[in-house]
Tab-separated table of C-alpha atoms and ligand atoms in Angstrom:
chain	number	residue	atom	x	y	z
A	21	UNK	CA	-16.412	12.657	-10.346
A	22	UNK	CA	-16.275	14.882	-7.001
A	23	UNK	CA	-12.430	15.992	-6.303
A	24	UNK	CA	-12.715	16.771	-3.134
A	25	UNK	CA	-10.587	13.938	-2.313
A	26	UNK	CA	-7.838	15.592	-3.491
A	27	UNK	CA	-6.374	18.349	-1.373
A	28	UNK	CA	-2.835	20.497	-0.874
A	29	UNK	CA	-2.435	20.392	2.515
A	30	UNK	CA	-4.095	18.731	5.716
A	31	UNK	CA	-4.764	19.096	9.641
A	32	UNK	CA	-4.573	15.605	11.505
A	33	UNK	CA	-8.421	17.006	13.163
A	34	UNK	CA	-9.619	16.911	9.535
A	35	UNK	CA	-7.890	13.978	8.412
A	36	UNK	CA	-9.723	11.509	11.553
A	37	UNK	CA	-12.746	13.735	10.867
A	38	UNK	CA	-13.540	13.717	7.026
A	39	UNK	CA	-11.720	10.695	6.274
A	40	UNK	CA	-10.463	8.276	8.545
A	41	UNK	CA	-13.706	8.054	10.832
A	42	UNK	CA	-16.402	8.003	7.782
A	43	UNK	CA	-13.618	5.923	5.880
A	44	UNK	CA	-13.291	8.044	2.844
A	45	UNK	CA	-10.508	8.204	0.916
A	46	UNK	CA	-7.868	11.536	0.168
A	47	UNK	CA	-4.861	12.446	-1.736
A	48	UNK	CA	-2.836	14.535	-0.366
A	49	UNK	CA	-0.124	16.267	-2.953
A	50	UNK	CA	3.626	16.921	-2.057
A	51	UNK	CA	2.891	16.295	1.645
A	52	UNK	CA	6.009	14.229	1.602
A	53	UNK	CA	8.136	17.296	0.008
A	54	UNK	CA	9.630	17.889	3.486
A	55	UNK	CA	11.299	14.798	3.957
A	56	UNK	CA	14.934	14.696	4.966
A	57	UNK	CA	15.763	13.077	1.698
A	58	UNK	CA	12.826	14.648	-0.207
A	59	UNK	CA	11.174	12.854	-3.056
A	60	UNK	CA	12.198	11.376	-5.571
A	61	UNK	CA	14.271	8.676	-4.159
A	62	UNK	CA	16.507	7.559	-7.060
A	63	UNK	CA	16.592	3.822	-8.070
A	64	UNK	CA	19.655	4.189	-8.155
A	65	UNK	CA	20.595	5.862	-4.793
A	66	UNK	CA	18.373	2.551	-3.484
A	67	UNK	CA	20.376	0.351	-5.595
A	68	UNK	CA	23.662	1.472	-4.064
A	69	UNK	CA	22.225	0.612	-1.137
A	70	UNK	CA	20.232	-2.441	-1.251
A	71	UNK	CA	21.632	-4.073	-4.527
A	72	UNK	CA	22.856	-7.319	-2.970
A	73	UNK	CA	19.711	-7.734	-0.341
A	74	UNK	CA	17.096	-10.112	-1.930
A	75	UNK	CA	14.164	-9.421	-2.235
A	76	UNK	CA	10.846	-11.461	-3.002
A	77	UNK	CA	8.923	-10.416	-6.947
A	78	UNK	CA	5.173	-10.860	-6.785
A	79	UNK	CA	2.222	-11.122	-9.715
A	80	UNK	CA	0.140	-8.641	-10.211
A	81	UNK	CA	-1.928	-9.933	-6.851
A	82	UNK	CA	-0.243	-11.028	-3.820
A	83	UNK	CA	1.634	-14.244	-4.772
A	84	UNK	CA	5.336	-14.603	-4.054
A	85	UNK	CA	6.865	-16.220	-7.480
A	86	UNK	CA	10.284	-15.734	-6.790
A	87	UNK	CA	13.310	-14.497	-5.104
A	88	UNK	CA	16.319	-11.711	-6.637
A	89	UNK	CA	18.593	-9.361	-5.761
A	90	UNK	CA	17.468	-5.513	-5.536
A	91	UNK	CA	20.062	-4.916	-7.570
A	92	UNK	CA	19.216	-7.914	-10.543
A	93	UNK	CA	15.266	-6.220	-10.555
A	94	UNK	CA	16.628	-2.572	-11.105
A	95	UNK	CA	18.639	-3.776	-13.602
A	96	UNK	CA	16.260	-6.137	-15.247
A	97	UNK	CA	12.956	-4.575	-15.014
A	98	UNK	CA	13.304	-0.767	-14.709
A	99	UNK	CA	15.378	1.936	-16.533
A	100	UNK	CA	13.490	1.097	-20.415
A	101	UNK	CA	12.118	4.335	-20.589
A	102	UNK	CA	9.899	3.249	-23.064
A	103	UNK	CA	6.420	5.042	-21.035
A	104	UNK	CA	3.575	3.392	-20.976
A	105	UNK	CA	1.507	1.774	-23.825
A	106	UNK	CA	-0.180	-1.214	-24.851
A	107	UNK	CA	3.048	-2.666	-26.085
A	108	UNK	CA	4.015	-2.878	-22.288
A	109	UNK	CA	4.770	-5.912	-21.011
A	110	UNK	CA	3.985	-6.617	-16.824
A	111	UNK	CA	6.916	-6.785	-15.023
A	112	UNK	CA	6.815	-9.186	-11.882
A	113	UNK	CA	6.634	-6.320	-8.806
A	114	UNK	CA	8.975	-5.863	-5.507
A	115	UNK	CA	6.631	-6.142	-2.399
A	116	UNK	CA	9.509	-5.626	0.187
A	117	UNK	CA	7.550	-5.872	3.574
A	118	UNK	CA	8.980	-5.769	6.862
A	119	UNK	CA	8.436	-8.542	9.334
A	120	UNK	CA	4.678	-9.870	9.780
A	121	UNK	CA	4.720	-13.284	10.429
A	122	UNK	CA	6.292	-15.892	12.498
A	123	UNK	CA	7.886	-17.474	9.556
A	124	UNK	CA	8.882	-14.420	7.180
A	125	UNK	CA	12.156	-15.396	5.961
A	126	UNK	CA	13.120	-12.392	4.139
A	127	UNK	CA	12.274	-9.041	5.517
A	128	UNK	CA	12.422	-5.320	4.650
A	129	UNK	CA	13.499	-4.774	8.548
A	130	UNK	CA	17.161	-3.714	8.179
A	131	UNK	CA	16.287	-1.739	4.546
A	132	UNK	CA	13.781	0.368	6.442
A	133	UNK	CA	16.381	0.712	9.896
A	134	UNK	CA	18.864	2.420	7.612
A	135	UNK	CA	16.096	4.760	5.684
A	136	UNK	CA	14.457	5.863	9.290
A	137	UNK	CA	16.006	8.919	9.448
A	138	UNK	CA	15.144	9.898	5.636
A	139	UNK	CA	11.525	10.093	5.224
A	140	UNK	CA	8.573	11.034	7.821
A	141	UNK	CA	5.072	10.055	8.591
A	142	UNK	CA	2.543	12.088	6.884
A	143	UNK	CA	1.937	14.650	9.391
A	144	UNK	CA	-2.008	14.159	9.659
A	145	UNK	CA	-1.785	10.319	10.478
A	146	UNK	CA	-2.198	10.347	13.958
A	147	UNK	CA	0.701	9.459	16.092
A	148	UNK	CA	-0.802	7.330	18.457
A	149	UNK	CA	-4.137	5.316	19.495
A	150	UNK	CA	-3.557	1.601	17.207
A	151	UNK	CA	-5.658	-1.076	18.086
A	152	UNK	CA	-3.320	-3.261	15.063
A	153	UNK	CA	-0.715	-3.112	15.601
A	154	UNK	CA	-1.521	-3.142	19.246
A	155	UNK	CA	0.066	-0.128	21.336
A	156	UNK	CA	-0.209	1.932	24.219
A	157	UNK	CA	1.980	4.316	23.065
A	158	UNK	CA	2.894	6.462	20.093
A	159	UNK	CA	4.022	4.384	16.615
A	160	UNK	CA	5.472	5.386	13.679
A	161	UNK	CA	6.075	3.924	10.597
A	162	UNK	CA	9.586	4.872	9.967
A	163	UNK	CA	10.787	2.707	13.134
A	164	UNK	CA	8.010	0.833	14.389
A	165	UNK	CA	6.605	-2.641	12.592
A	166	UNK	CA	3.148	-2.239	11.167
A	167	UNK	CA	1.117	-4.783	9.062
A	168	UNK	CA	2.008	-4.923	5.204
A	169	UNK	CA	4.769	-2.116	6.254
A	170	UNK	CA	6.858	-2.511	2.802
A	171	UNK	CA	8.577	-0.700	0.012
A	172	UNK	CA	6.635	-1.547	-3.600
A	173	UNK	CA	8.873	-0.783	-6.456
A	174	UNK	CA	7.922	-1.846	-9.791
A	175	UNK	CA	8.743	-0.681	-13.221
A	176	UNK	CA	6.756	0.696	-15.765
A	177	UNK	CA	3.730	-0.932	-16.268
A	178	UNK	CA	3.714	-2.645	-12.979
A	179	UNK	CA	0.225	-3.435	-11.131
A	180	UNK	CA	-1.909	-4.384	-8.004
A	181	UNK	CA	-4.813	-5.603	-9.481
A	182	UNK	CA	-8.404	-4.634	-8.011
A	183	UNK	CA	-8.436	-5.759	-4.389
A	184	UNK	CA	-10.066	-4.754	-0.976
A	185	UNK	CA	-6.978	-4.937	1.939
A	186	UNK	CA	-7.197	-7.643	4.486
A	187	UNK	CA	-7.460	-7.539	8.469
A	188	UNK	CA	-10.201	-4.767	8.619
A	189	UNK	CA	-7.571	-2.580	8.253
A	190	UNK	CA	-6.854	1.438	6.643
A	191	UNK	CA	-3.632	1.918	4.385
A	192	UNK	CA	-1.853	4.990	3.816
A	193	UNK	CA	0.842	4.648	1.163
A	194	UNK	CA	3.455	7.648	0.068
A	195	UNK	CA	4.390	8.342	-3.264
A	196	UNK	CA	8.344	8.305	-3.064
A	197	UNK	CA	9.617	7.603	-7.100
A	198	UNK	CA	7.831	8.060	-10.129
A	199	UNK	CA	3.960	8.036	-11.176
A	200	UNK	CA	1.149	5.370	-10.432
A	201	UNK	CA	-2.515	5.942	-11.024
A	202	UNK	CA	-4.431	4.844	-8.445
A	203	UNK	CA	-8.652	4.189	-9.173
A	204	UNK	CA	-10.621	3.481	-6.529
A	205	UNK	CA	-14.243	2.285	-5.863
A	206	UNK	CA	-16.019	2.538	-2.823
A	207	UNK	CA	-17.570	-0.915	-0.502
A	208	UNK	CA	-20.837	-0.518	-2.364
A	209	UNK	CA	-19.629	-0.845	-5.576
A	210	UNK	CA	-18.893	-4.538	-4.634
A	211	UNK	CA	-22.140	-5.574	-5.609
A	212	UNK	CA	-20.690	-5.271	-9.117
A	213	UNK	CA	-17.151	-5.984	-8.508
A	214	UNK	CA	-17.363	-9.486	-7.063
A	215	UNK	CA	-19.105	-13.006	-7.818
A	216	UNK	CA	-20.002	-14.199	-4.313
A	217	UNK	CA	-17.219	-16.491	-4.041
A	218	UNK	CA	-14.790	-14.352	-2.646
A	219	UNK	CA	-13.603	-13.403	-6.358
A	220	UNK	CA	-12.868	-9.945	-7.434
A	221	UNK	CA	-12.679	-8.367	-11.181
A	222	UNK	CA	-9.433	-7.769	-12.894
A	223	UNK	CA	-10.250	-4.522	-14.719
A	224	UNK	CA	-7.553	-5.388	-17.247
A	225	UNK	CA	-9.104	-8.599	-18.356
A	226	UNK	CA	-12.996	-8.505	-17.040
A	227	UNK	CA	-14.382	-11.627	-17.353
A	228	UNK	CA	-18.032	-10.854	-17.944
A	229	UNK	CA	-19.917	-14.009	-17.625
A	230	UNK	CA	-18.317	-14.253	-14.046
A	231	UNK	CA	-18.792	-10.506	-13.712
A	232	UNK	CA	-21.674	-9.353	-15.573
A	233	UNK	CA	-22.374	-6.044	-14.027
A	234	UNK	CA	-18.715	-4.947	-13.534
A	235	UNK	CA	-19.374	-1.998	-16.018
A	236	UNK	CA	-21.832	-0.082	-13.075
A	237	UNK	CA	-19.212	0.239	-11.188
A	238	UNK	CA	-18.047	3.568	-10.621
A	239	UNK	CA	-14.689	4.442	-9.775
A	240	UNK	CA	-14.689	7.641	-7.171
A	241	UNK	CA	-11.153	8.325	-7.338
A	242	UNK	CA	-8.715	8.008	-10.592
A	243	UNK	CA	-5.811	10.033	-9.706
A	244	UNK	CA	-1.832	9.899	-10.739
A	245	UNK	CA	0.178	10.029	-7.463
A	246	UNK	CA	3.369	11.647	-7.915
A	247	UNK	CA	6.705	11.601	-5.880
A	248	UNK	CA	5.561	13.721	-2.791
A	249	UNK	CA	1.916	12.419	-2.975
A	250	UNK	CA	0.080	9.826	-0.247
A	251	UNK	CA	-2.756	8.551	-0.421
A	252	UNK	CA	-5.273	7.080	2.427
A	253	UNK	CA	-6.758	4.244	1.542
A	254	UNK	CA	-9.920	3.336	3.399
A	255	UNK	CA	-10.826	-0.479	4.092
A	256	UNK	CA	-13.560	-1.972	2.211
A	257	UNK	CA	-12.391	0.374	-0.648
A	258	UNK	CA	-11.214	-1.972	-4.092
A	259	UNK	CA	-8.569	-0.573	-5.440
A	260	UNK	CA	-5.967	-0.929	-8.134
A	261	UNK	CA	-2.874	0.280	-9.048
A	262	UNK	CA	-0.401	0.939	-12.284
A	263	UNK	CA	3.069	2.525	-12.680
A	264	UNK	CA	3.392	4.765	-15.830
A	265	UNK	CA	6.994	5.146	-14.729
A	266	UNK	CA	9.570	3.581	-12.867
A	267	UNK	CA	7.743	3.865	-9.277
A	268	UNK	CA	8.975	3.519	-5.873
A	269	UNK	CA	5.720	3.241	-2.709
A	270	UNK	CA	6.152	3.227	1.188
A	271	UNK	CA	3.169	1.546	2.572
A	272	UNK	CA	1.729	0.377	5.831
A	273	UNK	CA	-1.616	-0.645	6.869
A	274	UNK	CA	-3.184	-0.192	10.505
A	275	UNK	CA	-6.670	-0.015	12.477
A	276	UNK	CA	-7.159	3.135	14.786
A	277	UNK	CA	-8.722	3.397	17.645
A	278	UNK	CA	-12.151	4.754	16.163
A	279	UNK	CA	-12.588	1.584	13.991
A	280	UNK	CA	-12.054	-0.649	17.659
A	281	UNK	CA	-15.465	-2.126	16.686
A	282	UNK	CA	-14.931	-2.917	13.461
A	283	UNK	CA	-11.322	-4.885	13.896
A	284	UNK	CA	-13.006	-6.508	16.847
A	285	UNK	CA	-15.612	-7.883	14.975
A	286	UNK	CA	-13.005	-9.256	12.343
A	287	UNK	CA	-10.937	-10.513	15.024
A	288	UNK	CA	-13.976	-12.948	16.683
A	289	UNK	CA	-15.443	-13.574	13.385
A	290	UNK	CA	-12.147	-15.606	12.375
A	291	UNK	CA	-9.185	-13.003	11.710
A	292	UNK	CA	-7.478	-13.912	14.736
A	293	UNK	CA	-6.188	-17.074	12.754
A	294	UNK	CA	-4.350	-14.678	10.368
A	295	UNK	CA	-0.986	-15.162	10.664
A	296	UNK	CA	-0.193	-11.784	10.440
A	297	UNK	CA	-2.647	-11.161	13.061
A	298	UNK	CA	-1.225	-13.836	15.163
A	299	UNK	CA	2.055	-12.248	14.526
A	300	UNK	CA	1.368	-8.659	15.658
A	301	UNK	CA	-1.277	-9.311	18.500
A	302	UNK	CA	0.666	-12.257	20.437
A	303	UNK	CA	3.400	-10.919	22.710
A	304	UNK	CA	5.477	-14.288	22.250
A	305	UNK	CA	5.775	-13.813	18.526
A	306	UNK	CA	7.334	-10.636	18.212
A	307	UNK	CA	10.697	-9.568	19.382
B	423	LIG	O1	0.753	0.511	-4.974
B	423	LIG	C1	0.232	-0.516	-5.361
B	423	LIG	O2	0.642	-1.135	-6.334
B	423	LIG	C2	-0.953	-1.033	-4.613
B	423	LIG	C3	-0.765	-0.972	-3.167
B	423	LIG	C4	-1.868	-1.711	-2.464
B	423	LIG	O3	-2.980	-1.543	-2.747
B	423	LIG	C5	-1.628	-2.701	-1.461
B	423	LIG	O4	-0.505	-3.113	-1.269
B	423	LIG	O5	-2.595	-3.121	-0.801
B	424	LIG	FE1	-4.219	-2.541	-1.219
């Protein structure tokens, strides 16, 4: 496996030119080191906080099964210590996201008001030029709303299971507590990852008569993200990810300017129904 995907340091002209325009993906290590409130975040600096806000627990995918206090999760799901081995139960996982639908009822918006001023953007993301959100102007994470813009916290043992993101769209999320390994597979490795019917493997329990080729699959990227770390994640990349500690993400997706084309396409081709799309491209939904 190639490593060139993981670098030290990097300029926003290489960042649109070696990864965002061909879509490939990078880690960038302690790029988030110079953050007002540097990395780690404790859980429980958060929990001081947040503890009484409540918050919505997801599976291991992207359905909602119920709804706690930040506080009740810290308490109940992190802090064992234990690290990570087969023994390791799944803890349900805190998606936190910021408004991105009409009907969001709770919403990460206030959370992420009052931690504006502690973190940053990664300095090679480029500052302006969104087709989604839509904007003629400069956006940034830290204050403005962007699809899927949430915190993730999950304790050990926590997962995303293998997915490709929705709305066309590129991700960039930054490492902020603890360690997740993130593996990645490139679009072409589809072929192998899916069944035709819109379903996609779940590396930790393949089913092979549904998958039978999963095993050709190649991951191109299997790296530990640690506090300081983001990672740009590409669309049409599958992806999966698992906390082997307490972990704490800031995440936001979006579609730049050079992929116009692409989100276009998605847009006529039925995406325009998505809520979320709805949400962020009408001008009477948003505030
Ligand atoms: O950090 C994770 O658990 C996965 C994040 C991710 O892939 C997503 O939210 O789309
Ligand atoms: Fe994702």
């Amino acid at each position: 496996m190639s490593r060139s995907h993981v670098v030290d340091s990097l300029t926003a002209t290489d960042f649109l030119h070696k990864h965002l325009e061909p879509g490939l993906p990078v880690v960038v290590r302690g790029t988030l080191n110079g953050w007002r409130v540097p990395p780690p975040w404790g859980l429980t600096w958060l929990k001081e906080r947040f503890g009484d806000c409540e918050v919505p627990l997801f599976d291991t995918l992207f359905a909602m099964e119920e709804l706690v206090t930040f506080g009740d999760y810290v308490d109940t799901h992190t802090g064992m210590d234990t690290g990570l081995d087969e023994n390791t139960s799944i803890p349900p996982y805190l998606r936190w996201f910021t408004q991105q639908s009409k009907d969001q009822m709770i919403t990460a918006d206030e959370a992420f008001e009052e931690l504006a001023d502690y973190w940053a953007v990664p300095s090679w993301l480029p500052q302006g030029d969104y087709v989604f959100p839509p904007a003629s102007g400069q956006l940034d994470a830290t204050r403005d709303s962007f699809p899927a813009r949430g915190m993730f916290v999950c304790g050990t043992g926590g997962r995303t299971r293998l997915h490709v993101d929705p709305w066309a769209s590129d991700a960039c999320l930054c490492q902020v507590t603890g360690d997740k390994r993130f593996i990645m597979f490139p679009p072409e490795a589809g072929e192998f990852l899916t069944d035709g019917n819109g379903g996609t493997v779940d590396l930790d329990e393949p089913d092979g008569t549904r998958f039978p080729e999963w095993r050709r699959a190649v991951p191109a990227l299997d790296e530990v993200l640690s506090p300081g770390d983001a990672i740009f994640i590409p669309q049409g990349w599958y992806h999966t990810a698992i906390a082997l500690t307490d972990s704490v993400s800031l995440t936001w997706n979006f579609t730049h300017r050079v992929h116009e084309e692409r989100f276009g396409a998605y847009l006529s081709s039925g995406g325009e129904a998505d809520p979320v799309v709805a949400y962020f491209m009408s001008n009477d939904e948003r505030p």
